[in-house]
Amino acid sequence: MSGERAARGTDLDRLREQARGLDHEPGVYLYRDGAGDVLYVGKAKSLRSRVASYFGAEASRSVKVGRLVREVDTIETFPVRSEAEALLLEWNLIREFGPRFNIQLRDDKSYPYIKITVAEPFPRIFVTRQLKDDGSRYLGPFTDVGAMRRALRTIKKMYTVRSCHYRMPAELPPRPCLDYHIGRCKAPCAGLQSEVDYRTMIDEILEILGGRAGAVRRSVERRMAEAAEALDYERAGELRDVLRGLDQLESRQAVIDPRGGSRDVIGFARRPPEGSVCGIVLRVREGRLVGRRIHYLANVGDEADEAVLGALVKGYYLRQADDVPSELLVPGRFDEQDLVEEYLSGVANHRFSIRVPVRGPRLELTRAASRNAAHVLERDRLERGGDAAAGVGTGAGVGAAGPSPAAARLAETLSLEAPARDIVCFDVSTLAGRESVGSCVWLRDGRPRKDEYRRFRIRDSEEGRTDDYAMMQEIVSRYFDRRVREGRALPDLVVVDGGRGQLSAARQAMDGAGVSDLPTVALAKRDEAVFRPGIPTPLRLGRADPGLHWLQRARDEAHRFALRYNRTLRRRRALRSRLSEIPGVGPEREQRLLERFGSLDLIRRATPAQLARTPGIGRVTAASILAALGDEDPAPGAAS
């Protein structure tokens, strides 16, 4: 033991000597262990003074620093020109290496972003879950996915954004596509819309999605008045529709500051027993709450609140400095606050101030953000059967806090070799053998990973016949064949909705795909019985069993996803069936009407002129369609 202490003393002397050899200049330092892995990344106004402070008297070290120093083998430094430059480099290196002694900001990667390909001459707008350094603008992540998609649909009704994937102008189609003919695109690919006009439209969309709709509204109102004065009533009508779209978007946003104003508000909450930390960023634009972003912090340990808040602010804004408001409200001061203000003001090209409110509405906003964060932590705890948010505890990396009680209980009940964090569940849905479909959902720690959801149209079923076992075998086979072929990750547990027959069908498919070693069970709706391969007696878990709750959650989500797909296909089939009975409407016209209107009720409500604008539908055909549908009563609850 004394030999080990002597060796460690020699190592410390070597590290102190290395620290004394550094210059008094700003920069970033990395501590590595004997294997070369990065333990910690830090920034310093003076590298020599900061690094040397770690290797002083042991009495002056915190517990965390003491543990760090005992593992440091080498020091690596990156001198830079300014402390602001060091601030950005520090957080880029933390993101790259994920050191286990640094507090790290982690957001839920299943949340989607809106991507605007601004690097292209004619940008596209779509939803993505992957962030790439390709010059595009990313808005998000969005925790309310439904609201995000509704907003995007409204935007695309207001503006004619192209949906094609051509690399314009180098790559152009031979003729304008269907979107041009139905009024959803102005065909910049055919030179019918200039790049300047298209860019103006994209700039307005960026303003709206960024929560700054007021300036856009005033511009649209002015242009609408000019169009009306010039007797260009068609253009005035288009701009009127844009204003109506803005009204729809704003009506869904809560007014939380009647005086207006745009700012971000940050709050956070901690759950001391397991060390979980959640941060919330509320985005307020023109007095309206336009978004909420949830972030978890890992490797927090016993760090002070000031360090946690600083990590949250720096980690959030240094990663997406293209959307910096003029004001940020925080619950307290933190280290390097002035430096963050200075740096972000320079990046955003406007004054950025960080304020700690002490009274009034601004104080209530920070308290609301912290209450939001506490609510998210409590929700996570309940959803996981009482465990901490996955990967946000005191340990290093994802899952360091250990398996949840639900996962541990499920592993014990099913005799699994390890707790099942990743569960996939399969289900099939059909109605009298028509529009037979299948679904596969993926849950990580009890929470949906929707980027891993898959749906299937059953290929081998015959019209009017149902064979649940064959359908289950088909979708499981197709799923795992592709999964294995592409080398993608496999789940820890496979669940099928059904009984012994569905389980047997799934196992046959898995044998064929070479994944027969994956644990598999079936959950039957009747009595919630759990069937296991090779065991004749089903397992019945208690209603309060957290493991059963996880299986039920996976089964119910797979059922919901399959049923929604089945209903979508049935609606399309019904529309095609009714239209096919109308003289003069063939398969091609059916498809075009379906794409333009989407439902019989919307076709019935259309005017002859609106129907006639559908490619291939003249005024005579439009009149015959409306005459054929005119005597029918709309279905209850039909879309309007």
mmCIF file of N, CA and C in Angstrom, residues 502-622:
data_model
loop_
_atom_site.group_PDB
_atom_site.id
_atom_site.type_symbol
_atom_site.label_atom_id
_atom_site.label_comp_id
_atom_site.label_asym_id
_atom_site.label_seq_id
_atom_site.Cartn_x
_atom_site.Cartn_y
_atom_site.Cartn_z
ATOM 1 N N GLN A 502 -50.006 -16.852 -31.716
ATOM 2 C CA GLN A 502 -49.203 -15.718 -32.201
ATOM 3 C C GLN A 502 -47.747 -15.850 -31.759
ATOM 4 N N LEU A 503 -47.542 -16.342 -30.534
ATOM 5 C CA LEU A 503 -46.176 -16.524 -30.042
ATOM 6 C C LEU A 503 -45.427 -17.545 -30.889
ATOM 7 N N SER A 504 -46.094 -18.654 -31.222
ATOM 8 C CA SER A 504 -45.451 -19.683 -32.030
ATOM 9 C C SER A 504 -45.117 -19.144 -33.420
ATOM 10 N N ALA A 505 -46.036 -18.370 -34.000
ATOM 11 C CA ALA A 505 -45.778 -17.800 -35.323
ATOM 12 C C ALA A 505 -44.591 -16.845 -35.287
ATOM 13 N N ALA A 506 -44.526 -16.009 -34.251
ATOM 14 C CA ALA A 506 -43.415 -15.061 -34.135
ATOM 15 C C ALA A 506 -42.092 -15.791 -33.956
ATOM 16 N N ARG A 507 -42.087 -16.858 -33.163
ATOM 17 C CA ARG A 507 -40.842 -17.595 -32.933
ATOM 18 C C ARG A 507 -40.358 -18.266 -34.222
ATOM 19 N N GLN A 508 -41.281 -18.780 -35.041
ATOM 20 C CA GLN A 508 -40.872 -19.372 -36.314
ATOM 21 C C GLN A 508 -40.207 -18.324 -37.202
ATOM 22 N N ALA A 509 -40.784 -17.120 -37.230
ATOM 23 C CA ALA A 509 -40.202 -16.048 -38.037
ATOM 24 C C ALA A 509 -38.825 -15.656 -37.500
ATOM 25 N N MET A 510 -38.678 -15.604 -36.198
ATOM 26 C CA MET A 510 -37.399 -15.220 -35.596
ATOM 27 C C MET A 510 -36.340 -16.292 -35.831
ATOM 28 N N ASP A 511 -36.746 -17.557 -35.826
ATOM 29 C CA ASP A 511 -35.800 -18.631 -36.145
ATOM 30 C C ASP A 511 -35.275 -18.456 -37.561
ATOM 31 N N GLY A 512 -36.174 -18.136 -38.485
ATOM 32 C CA GLY A 512 -35.764 -17.955 -39.872
ATOM 33 C C GLY A 512 -34.846 -16.768 -40.070
ATOM 34 N N ALA A 513 -34.997 -15.756 -39.216
ATOM 35 C CA ALA A 513 -34.161 -14.559 -39.335
ATOM 36 C C ALA A 513 -32.860 -14.674 -38.549
ATOM 37 N N GLY A 514 -32.704 -15.744 -37.799
ATOM 38 C CA GLY A 514 -31.474 -15.944 -37.031
ATOM 39 C C GLY A 514 -31.406 -15.175 -35.735
ATOM 40 N N VAL A 515 -32.571 -14.856 -35.148
ATOM 41 C CA VAL A 515 -32.588 -14.111 -33.885
ATOM 42 C C VAL A 515 -33.389 -14.880 -32.832
ATOM 43 N N SER A 516 -33.285 -16.194 -32.889
ATOM 44 C CA SER A 516 -34.065 -17.026 -31.972
ATOM 45 C C SER A 516 -33.604 -16.898 -30.529
ATOM 46 N N ASP A 517 -32.430 -16.273 -30.310
ATOM 47 C CA ASP A 517 -31.937 -16.122 -28.942
ATOM 48 C C ASP A 517 -32.592 -14.968 -28.203
ATOM 49 N N LEU A 518 -33.378 -14.130 -28.891
ATOM 50 C CA LEU A 518 -34.014 -13.000 -28.216
ATOM 51 C C LEU A 518 -35.188 -13.485 -27.363
ATOM 52 N N PRO A 519 -35.273 -13.065 -26.106
ATOM 53 C CA PRO A 519 -36.411 -13.450 -25.262
ATOM 54 C C PRO A 519 -37.718 -12.954 -25.883
ATOM 55 N N THR A 520 -38.741 -13.811 -25.862
ATOM 56 C CA THR A 520 -40.007 -13.490 -26.515
ATOM 57 C C THR A 520 -41.172 -13.946 -25.646
ATOM 58 N N VAL A 521 -42.199 -13.106 -25.559
ATOM 59 C CA VAL A 521 -43.423 -13.471 -24.831
ATOM 60 C C VAL A 521 -44.619 -12.950 -25.622
ATOM 61 N N ALA A 522 -45.795 -13.509 -25.306
ATOM 62 C CA ALA A 522 -47.046 -13.011 -25.865
ATOM 63 C C ALA A 522 -47.936 -12.582 -24.712
ATOM 64 N N LEU A 523 -48.648 -11.485 -24.911
ATOM 65 C CA LEU A 523 -49.552 -10.969 -23.883
ATOM 66 C C LEU A 523 -50.972 -11.005 -24.436
ATOM 67 N N ALA A 524 -51.812 -11.845 -23.867
ATOM 68 C CA ALA A 524 -53.187 -11.980 -24.325
ATOM 69 C C ALA A 524 -54.071 -10.977 -23.594
ATOM 70 N N LYS A 525 -54.996 -10.365 -24.347
ATOM 71 C CA LYS A 525 -55.889 -9.384 -23.729
ATOM 72 C C LYS A 525 -56.776 -10.023 -22.667
ATOM 73 N N ARG A 526 -57.233 -11.231 -22.917
ATOM 74 C CA ARG A 526 -58.088 -11.909 -21.958
ATOM 75 C C ARG A 526 -57.278 -12.340 -20.743
ATOM 76 N N ASP A 527 -57.616 -11.835 -19.603
ATOM 77 C CA ASP A 527 -56.955 -12.145 -18.322
ATOM 78 C C ASP A 527 -55.510 -11.683 -18.268
ATOM 79 N N GLU A 528 -55.036 -10.965 -19.306
ATOM 80 C CA GLU A 528 -53.647 -10.465 -19.334
ATOM 81 C C GLU A 528 -52.654 -11.596 -19.057
ATOM 82 N N ALA A 529 -52.885 -12.729 -19.683
ATOM 83 C CA ALA A 529 -51.998 -13.879 -19.491
ATOM 84 C C ALA A 529 -50.736 -13.711 -20.320
ATOM 85 N N VAL A 530 -49.595 -14.083 -19.746
ATOM 86 C CA VAL A 530 -48.299 -13.988 -20.414
ATOM 87 C C VAL A 530 -47.867 -15.391 -20.834
ATOM 88 N N PHE A 531 -47.695 -15.597 -22.150
ATOM 89 C CA PHE A 531 -47.267 -16.887 -22.679
ATOM 90 C C PHE A 531 -45.782 -16.842 -23.005
ATOM 91 N N ARG A 532 -45.092 -17.949 -22.636
ATOM 92 C CA ARG A 532 -43.654 -18.049 -22.863
ATOM 93 C C ARG A 532 -43.362 -19.285 -23.695
ATOM 94 N N PRO A 533 -42.329 -19.231 -24.551
ATOM 95 C CA PRO A 533 -42.021 -20.386 -25.401
ATOM 96 C C PRO A 533 -41.684 -21.626 -24.580
ATOM 97 N N GLY A 534 -42.281 -22.764 -24.958
ATOM 98 C CA GLY A 534 -41.950 -24.030 -24.313
ATOM 99 C C GLY A 534 -42.553 -24.243 -22.948
ATOM 100 N N ILE A 535 -43.354 -23.312 -22.466
ATOM 101 C CA ILE A 535 -43.965 -23.451 -21.143
ATOM 102 C C ILE A 535 -45.478 -23.485 -21.335
ATOM 103 N N PRO A 536 -46.131 -24.615 -21.046
ATOM 104 C CA PRO A 536 -47.560 -24.739 -21.360
ATOM 105 C C PRO A 536 -48.470 -23.855 -20.520
ATOM 106 N N THR A 537 -48.089 -23.579 -19.286
ATOM 107 C CA THR A 537 -48.960 -22.823 -18.394
ATOM 108 C C THR A 537 -48.674 -21.325 -18.519
ATOM 109 N N PRO A 538 -49.691 -20.524 -18.830
ATOM 110 C CA PRO A 538 -49.456 -19.080 -18.927
ATOM 111 C C PRO A 538 -49.164 -18.462 -17.565
ATOM 112 N N LEU A 539 -48.442 -17.377 -17.606
ATOM 113 C CA LEU A 539 -48.082 -16.657 -16.390
ATOM 114 C C LEU A 539 -49.081 -15.532 -16.170
ATOM 115 N N ARG A 540 -49.594 -15.427 -14.954
ATOM 116 C CA ARG A 540 -50.535 -14.350 -14.635
ATOM 117 C C ARG A 540 -49.939 -13.485 -13.538
ATOM 118 N N LEU A 541 -49.648 -12.246 -13.910
ATOM 119 C CA LEU A 541 -49.029 -11.305 -12.974
ATOM 120 C C LEU A 541 -50.108 -10.497 -12.278
ATOM 121 N N GLY A 542 -49.787 -10.009 -11.099
ATOM 122 C CA GLY A 542 -50.716 -9.182 -10.350
ATOM 123 C C GLY A 542 -51.005 -7.879 -11.066
ATOM 124 N N ARG A 543 -52.208 -7.363 -10.887
ATOM 125 C CA ARG A 543 -52.609 -6.142 -11.587
ATOM 126 C C ARG A 543 -51.705 -4.965 -11.264
ATOM 127 N N ALA A 544 -51.094 -4.981 -10.075
ATOM 128 C CA ALA A 544 -50.226 -3.868 -9.673
ATOM 129 C C ALA A 544 -48.760 -4.122 -10.014
ATOM 130 N N ASP A 545 -48.461 -5.229 -10.672
ATOM 131 C CA ASP A 545 -47.078 -5.587 -10.982
ATOM 132 C C ASP A 545 -46.495 -4.595 -11.979
ATOM 133 N N PRO A 546 -45.381 -3.911 -11.660
ATOM 134 C CA PRO A 546 -44.803 -2.929 -12.602
ATOM 135 C C PRO A 546 -44.315 -3.568 -13.886
ATOM 136 N N GLY A 547 -43.888 -4.833 -13.838
ATOM 137 C CA GLY A 547 -43.481 -5.518 -15.056
ATOM 138 C C GLY A 547 -44.648 -5.717 -16.007
ATOM 139 N N LEU A 548 -45.820 -6.080 -15.461
ATOM 140 C CA LEU A 548 -47.017 -6.213 -16.284
ATOM 141 C C LEU A 548 -47.389 -4.876 -16.906
ATOM 142 N N HIS A 549 -47.221 -3.792 -16.142
ATOM 143 C CA HIS A 549 -47.550 -2.468 -16.674
ATOM 144 C C HIS A 549 -46.716 -2.157 -17.911
ATOM 145 N N TRP A 550 -45.442 -2.539 -17.898
ATOM 146 C CA TRP A 550 -44.595 -2.294 -19.069
ATOM 147 C C TRP A 550 -45.067 -3.092 -20.262
ATOM 148 N N LEU A 551 -45.432 -4.367 -20.050
ATOM 149 C CA LEU A 551 -45.921 -5.195 -21.149
ATOM 150 C C LEU A 551 -47.228 -4.634 -21.696
ATOM 151 N N GLN A 552 -48.123 -4.195 -20.795
ATOM 152 C CA GLN A 552 -49.392 -3.619 -21.240
ATOM 153 C C GLN A 552 -49.171 -2.339 -22.032
ATOM 154 N N ARG A 553 -48.231 -1.521 -21.578
ATOM 155 C CA ARG A 553 -47.965 -0.264 -22.281
ATOM 156 C C ARG A 553 -47.477 -0.535 -23.700
ATOM 157 N N ALA A 554 -46.574 -1.524 -23.857
ATOM 158 C CA ALA A 554 -46.075 -1.872 -25.191
ATOM 159 C C ALA A 554 -47.199 -2.443 -26.053
ATOM 160 N N ARG A 555 -48.004 -3.362 -25.472
ATOM 161 C CA ARG A 555 -49.095 -3.974 -26.234
ATOM 162 C C ARG A 555 -50.124 -2.935 -26.681
ATOM 163 N N ASP A 556 -50.520 -2.050 -25.772
ATOM 164 C CA ASP A 556 -51.535 -1.041 -26.098
ATOM 165 C C ASP A 556 -51.028 -0.060 -27.148
ATOM 166 N N GLU A 557 -49.747 0.298 -27.086
ATOM 167 C CA GLU A 557 -49.187 1.223 -28.065
ATOM 168 C C GLU A 557 -49.114 0.571 -29.443
ATOM 169 N N ALA A 558 -48.735 -0.711 -29.502
ATOM 170 C CA ALA A 558 -48.697 -1.415 -30.780
ATOM 171 C C ALA A 558 -50.106 -1.528 -31.368
ATOM 172 N N HIS A 559 -51.087 -1.800 -30.516
ATOM 173 C CA HIS A 559 -52.471 -1.906 -30.981
ATOM 174 C C HIS A 559 -52.963 -0.564 -31.523
ATOM 175 N N ARG A 560 -52.676 0.502 -30.812
ATOM 176 C CA ARG A 560 -53.102 1.838 -31.263
ATOM 177 C C ARG A 560 -52.485 2.177 -32.604
ATOM 178 N N PHE A 561 -51.206 1.908 -32.755
ATOM 179 C CA PHE A 561 -50.495 2.261 -33.981
ATOM 180 C C PHE A 561 -51.016 1.453 -35.167
ATOM 181 N N ALA A 562 -51.279 0.151 -34.969
ATOM 182 C CA ALA A 562 -51.806 -0.686 -36.050
ATOM 183 C C ALA A 562 -53.221 -0.268 -36.421
ATOM 184 N N LEU A 563 -54.045 0.004 -35.408
ATOM 185 C CA LEU A 563 -55.441 0.360 -35.672
ATOM 186 C C LEU A 563 -55.534 1.680 -36.437
ATOM 187 N N ARG A 564 -54.692 2.636 -36.092
ATOM 188 C CA ARG A 564 -54.720 3.918 -36.799
ATOM 189 C C ARG A 564 -54.376 3.740 -38.275
ATOM 190 N N TYR A 565 -53.387 2.904 -38.563
ATOM 191 C CA TYR A 565 -53.002 2.648 -39.956
ATOM 192 C C TYR A 565 -54.133 1.939 -40.694
ATOM 193 N N ASN A 566 -54.762 0.962 -40.037
ATOM 194 C CA ASN A 566 -55.860 0.239 -40.655
ATOM 195 C C ASN A 566 -57.020 1.175 -40.992
ATOM 196 N N ARG A 567 -57.356 2.081 -40.084
ATOM 197 C CA ARG A 567 -58.442 3.034 -40.329
ATOM 198 C C ARG A 567 -58.117 3.978 -41.476
ATOM 199 N N THR A 568 -56.862 4.405 -41.550
ATOM 200 C CA THR A 568 -56.451 5.280 -42.649
ATOM 201 C C THR A 568 -56.660 4.602 -44.000
ATOM 202 N N LEU A 569 -56.245 3.341 -44.091
ATOM 203 C CA LEU A 569 -56.406 2.618 -45.351
ATOM 204 C C LEU A 569 -57.876 2.356 -45.655
ATOM 205 N N ARG A 570 -58.686 2.097 -44.644
ATOM 206 C CA ARG A 570 -60.114 1.853 -44.878
ATOM 207 C C ARG A 570 -60.799 3.117 -45.404
ATOM 208 N N ARG A 571 -60.421 4.291 -44.856
ATOM 209 C CA ARG A 571 -61.003 5.542 -45.343
ATOM 210 C C ARG A 571 -60.657 5.765 -46.807
ATOM 211 N N ARG A 572 -59.418 5.489 -47.172
ATOM 212 C CA ARG A 572 -59.010 5.661 -48.563
ATOM 213 C C ARG A 572 -59.769 4.682 -49.464
ATOM 214 N N ARG A 573 -59.951 3.462 -48.982
ATOM 215 C CA ARG A 573 -60.655 2.470 -49.777
ATOM 216 C C ARG A 573 -62.104 2.876 -50.002
ATOM 217 N N ALA A 574 -62.749 3.385 -48.935
ATOM 218 C CA ALA A 574 -64.143 3.802 -49.058
ATOM 219 C C ALA A 574 -64.294 4.938 -50.057
ATOM 220 N N LEU A 575 -63.356 5.870 -50.024
ATOM 221 C CA LEU A 575 -63.410 6.989 -50.954
ATOM 222 C C LEU A 575 -63.259 6.504 -52.390
ATOM 223 N N ARG A 576 -62.280 5.633 -52.622
ATOM 224 C CA ARG A 576 -62.077 5.113 -53.974
ATOM 225 C C ARG A 576 -63.297 4.315 -54.452
ATOM 226 N N SER A 577 -63.871 3.533 -53.536
ATOM 227 C CA SER A 577 -65.008 2.693 -53.912
ATOM 228 C C SER A 577 -66.180 3.551 -54.366
ATOM 229 N N ARG A 578 -66.495 4.600 -53.627
ATOM 230 C CA ARG A 578 -67.638 5.440 -53.984
ATOM 231 C C ARG A 578 -67.370 6.226 -55.263
ATOM 232 N N LEU A 579 -66.163 6.744 -55.420
ATOM 233 C CA LEU A 579 -65.845 7.520 -56.609
ATOM 234 C C LEU A 579 -65.867 6.657 -57.862
ATOM 235 N N SER A 580 -65.465 5.380 -57.709
ATOM 236 C CA SER A 580 -65.412 4.499 -58.880
ATOM 237 C C SER A 580 -66.788 4.218 -59.466
ATOM 238 N N GLU A 581 -67.853 4.472 -58.667
ATOM 239 C CA GLU A 581 -69.216 4.248 -59.150
ATOM 240 C C GLU A 581 -69.736 5.418 -59.986
ATOM 241 N N ILE A 582 -69.018 6.532 -59.977
ATOM 242 C CA ILE A 582 -69.473 7.733 -60.683
ATOM 243 C C ILE A 582 -68.993 7.661 -62.128
ATOM 244 N N PRO A 583 -69.888 7.801 -63.100
ATOM 245 C CA PRO A 583 -69.471 7.756 -64.516
ATOM 246 C C PRO A 583 -68.422 8.816 -64.825
ATOM 247 N N GLY A 584 -67.414 8.420 -65.559
ATOM 248 C CA GLY A 584 -66.367 9.353 -65.973
ATOM 249 C C GLY A 584 -65.216 9.476 -64.999
ATOM 250 N N VAL A 585 -65.294 8.769 -63.842
ATOM 251 C CA VAL A 585 -64.207 8.832 -62.853
ATOM 252 C C VAL A 585 -63.501 7.488 -62.828
ATOM 253 N N GLY A 586 -62.316 7.457 -63.413
ATOM 254 C CA GLY A 586 -61.523 6.238 -63.424
ATOM 255 C C GLY A 586 -60.468 6.250 -62.331
ATOM 256 N N PRO A 587 -59.591 5.235 -62.312
ATOM 257 C CA PRO A 587 -58.569 5.130 -61.254
ATOM 258 C C PRO A 587 -57.664 6.356 -61.158
ATOM 259 N N GLU A 588 -57.259 6.924 -62.296
ATOM 260 C CA GLU A 588 -56.349 8.073 -62.263
ATOM 261 C C GLU A 588 -57.043 9.296 -61.653
ATOM 262 N N ARG A 589 -58.300 9.538 -62.054
ATOM 263 C CA ARG A 589 -59.030 10.664 -61.480
ATOM 264 C C ARG A 589 -59.344 10.421 -60.004
ATOM 265 N N GLU A 590 -59.631 9.169 -59.620
ATOM 266 C CA GLU A 590 -59.828 8.846 -58.207
ATOM 267 C C GLU A 590 -58.606 9.266 -57.386
ATOM 268 N N GLN A 591 -57.418 8.894 -57.886
ATOM 269 C CA GLN A 591 -56.189 9.194 -57.161
ATOM 270 C C GLN A 591 -55.986 10.693 -57.011
ATOM 271 N N ARG A 592 -56.270 11.443 -58.055
ATOM 272 C CA ARG A 592 -56.060 12.889 -57.993
ATOM 273 C C ARG A 592 -57.055 13.556 -57.050
ATOM 274 N N LEU A 593 -58.304 13.102 -57.077
ATOM 275 C CA LEU A 593 -59.296 13.640 -56.143
ATOM 276 C C LEU A 593 -58.930 13.299 -54.710
ATOM 277 N N LEU A 594 -58.439 12.074 -54.504
ATOM 278 C CA LEU A 594 -58.028 11.651 -53.164
ATOM 279 C C LEU A 594 -56.891 12.519 -52.646
ATOM 280 N N GLU A 595 -55.900 12.780 -53.500
ATOM 281 C CA GLU A 595 -54.758 13.587 -53.075
ATOM 282 C C GLU A 595 -55.165 15.028 -52.785
ATOM 283 N N ARG A 596 -56.115 15.556 -53.548
ATOM 284 C CA ARG A 596 -56.481 16.964 -53.390
ATOM 285 C C ARG A 596 -57.429 17.192 -52.224
ATOM 286 N N PHE A 597 -58.437 16.301 -52.059
ATOM 287 C CA PHE A 597 -59.485 16.563 -51.073
ATOM 288 C C PHE A 597 -59.440 15.631 -49.852
ATOM 289 N N GLY A 598 -59.088 14.370 -50.037
ATOM 290 C CA GLY A 598 -58.887 13.488 -48.895
ATOM 291 C C GLY A 598 -60.134 12.827 -48.340
ATOM 292 N N SER A 599 -61.345 13.355 -48.588
ATOM 293 C CA SER A 599 -62.562 12.741 -48.065
ATOM 294 C C SER A 599 -63.745 13.060 -48.963
ATOM 295 N N LEU A 600 -64.776 12.182 -48.918
ATOM 296 C CA LEU A 600 -65.986 12.403 -49.705
ATOM 297 C C LEU A 600 -66.694 13.684 -49.293
ATOM 298 N N ASP A 601 -66.683 13.960 -48.001
ATOM 299 C CA ASP A 601 -67.398 15.135 -47.518
ATOM 300 C C ASP A 601 -66.783 16.417 -48.063
ATOM 301 N N LEU A 602 -65.449 16.466 -48.139
ATOM 302 C CA LEU A 602 -64.806 17.656 -48.688
ATOM 303 C C LEU A 602 -65.074 17.786 -50.192
ATOM 304 N N ILE A 603 -65.161 16.661 -50.889
ATOM 305 C CA ILE A 603 -65.515 16.720 -52.312
ATOM 306 C C ILE A 603 -66.945 17.220 -52.463
ATOM 307 N N ARG A 604 -67.824 16.714 -51.620
ATOM 308 C CA ARG A 604 -69.231 17.112 -51.678
ATOM 309 C C ARG A 604 -69.399 18.603 -51.400
ATOM 310 N N ARG A 605 -68.580 19.150 -50.530
ATOM 311 C CA ARG A 605 -68.691 20.568 -50.164
ATOM 312 C C ARG A 605 -68.025 21.490 -51.188
ATOM 313 N N ALA A 606 -67.229 20.919 -52.096
ATOM 314 C CA ALA A 606 -66.495 21.750 -53.053
ATOM 315 C C ALA A 606 -67.439 22.342 -54.096
ATOM 316 N N THR A 607 -67.014 23.447 -54.681
ATOM 317 C CA THR A 607 -67.762 24.054 -55.789
ATOM 318 C C THR A 607 -67.319 23.391 -57.096
ATOM 319 N N PRO A 608 -68.118 23.518 -58.139
ATOM 320 C CA PRO A 608 -67.682 22.964 -59.433
ATOM 321 C C PRO A 608 -66.342 23.526 -59.888
ATOM 322 N N ALA A 609 -66.111 24.812 -59.637
ATOM 323 C CA ALA A 609 -64.834 25.413 -60.053
ATOM 324 C C ALA A 609 -63.671 24.811 -59.282
ATOM 325 N N GLN A 610 -63.868 24.544 -57.970
ATOM 326 C CA GLN A 610 -62.794 23.937 -57.175
ATOM 327 C C GLN A 610 -62.488 22.532 -57.654
ATOM 328 N N LEU A 611 -63.537 21.755 -57.936
ATOM 329 C CA LEU A 611 -63.302 20.403 -58.455
ATOM 330 C C LEU A 611 -62.624 20.453 -59.809
ATOM 331 N N ALA A 612 -63.019 21.403 -60.632
ATOM 332 C CA ALA A 612 -62.469 21.484 -61.978
ATOM 333 C C ALA A 612 -60.991 21.849 -61.977
ATOM 334 N N ARG A 613 -60.497 22.428 -60.885
ATOM 335 C CA ARG A 613 -59.067 22.761 -60.809
ATOM 336 C C ARG A 613 -58.213 21.520 -60.562
ATOM 337 N N THR A 614 -58.845 20.398 -60.253
ATOM 338 C CA THR A 614 -58.104 19.149 -60.108
ATOM 339 C C THR A 614 -57.675 18.671 -61.495
ATOM 340 N N PRO A 615 -56.400 18.345 -61.685
ATOM 341 C CA PRO A 615 -55.944 17.906 -63.017
ATOM 342 C C PRO A 615 -56.785 16.737 -63.538
ATOM 343 N N GLY A 616 -57.248 16.863 -64.768
ATOM 344 C CA GLY A 616 -58.025 15.803 -65.386
ATOM 345 C C GLY A 616 -59.513 15.868 -65.106
ATOM 346 N N ILE A 617 -59.944 16.821 -64.271
ATOM 347 C CA ILE A 617 -61.368 16.972 -63.942
ATOM 348 C C ILE A 617 -61.866 18.270 -64.569
ATOM 349 N N GLY A 618 -62.611 18.155 -65.656
ATOM 350 C CA GLY A 618 -63.170 19.339 -66.278
ATOM 351 C C GLY A 618 -64.477 19.735 -65.619
ATOM 352 N N ARG A 619 -65.093 20.795 -66.120
ATOM 353 C CA ARG A 619 -66.336 21.281 -65.517
ATOM 354 C C ARG A 619 -67.477 20.266 -65.683
ATOM 355 N N VAL A 620 -67.498 19.565 -66.799
ATOM 356 C CA VAL A 620 -68.564 18.584 -67.006
ATOM 357 C C VAL A 620 -68.440 17.441 -66.011
ATOM 358 N N THR A 621 -67.216 16.921 -65.842
ATOM 359 C CA THR A 621 -66.994 15.835 -64.880
ATOM 360 C C THR A 621 -67.255 16.312 -63.463
ATOM 361 N N ALA A 622 -66.814 17.539 -63.148
ATOM 362 C CA ALA A 622 -67.051 18.085 -61.818
ATOM 363 C C ALA A 622 -68.547 18.153 -61.521
#
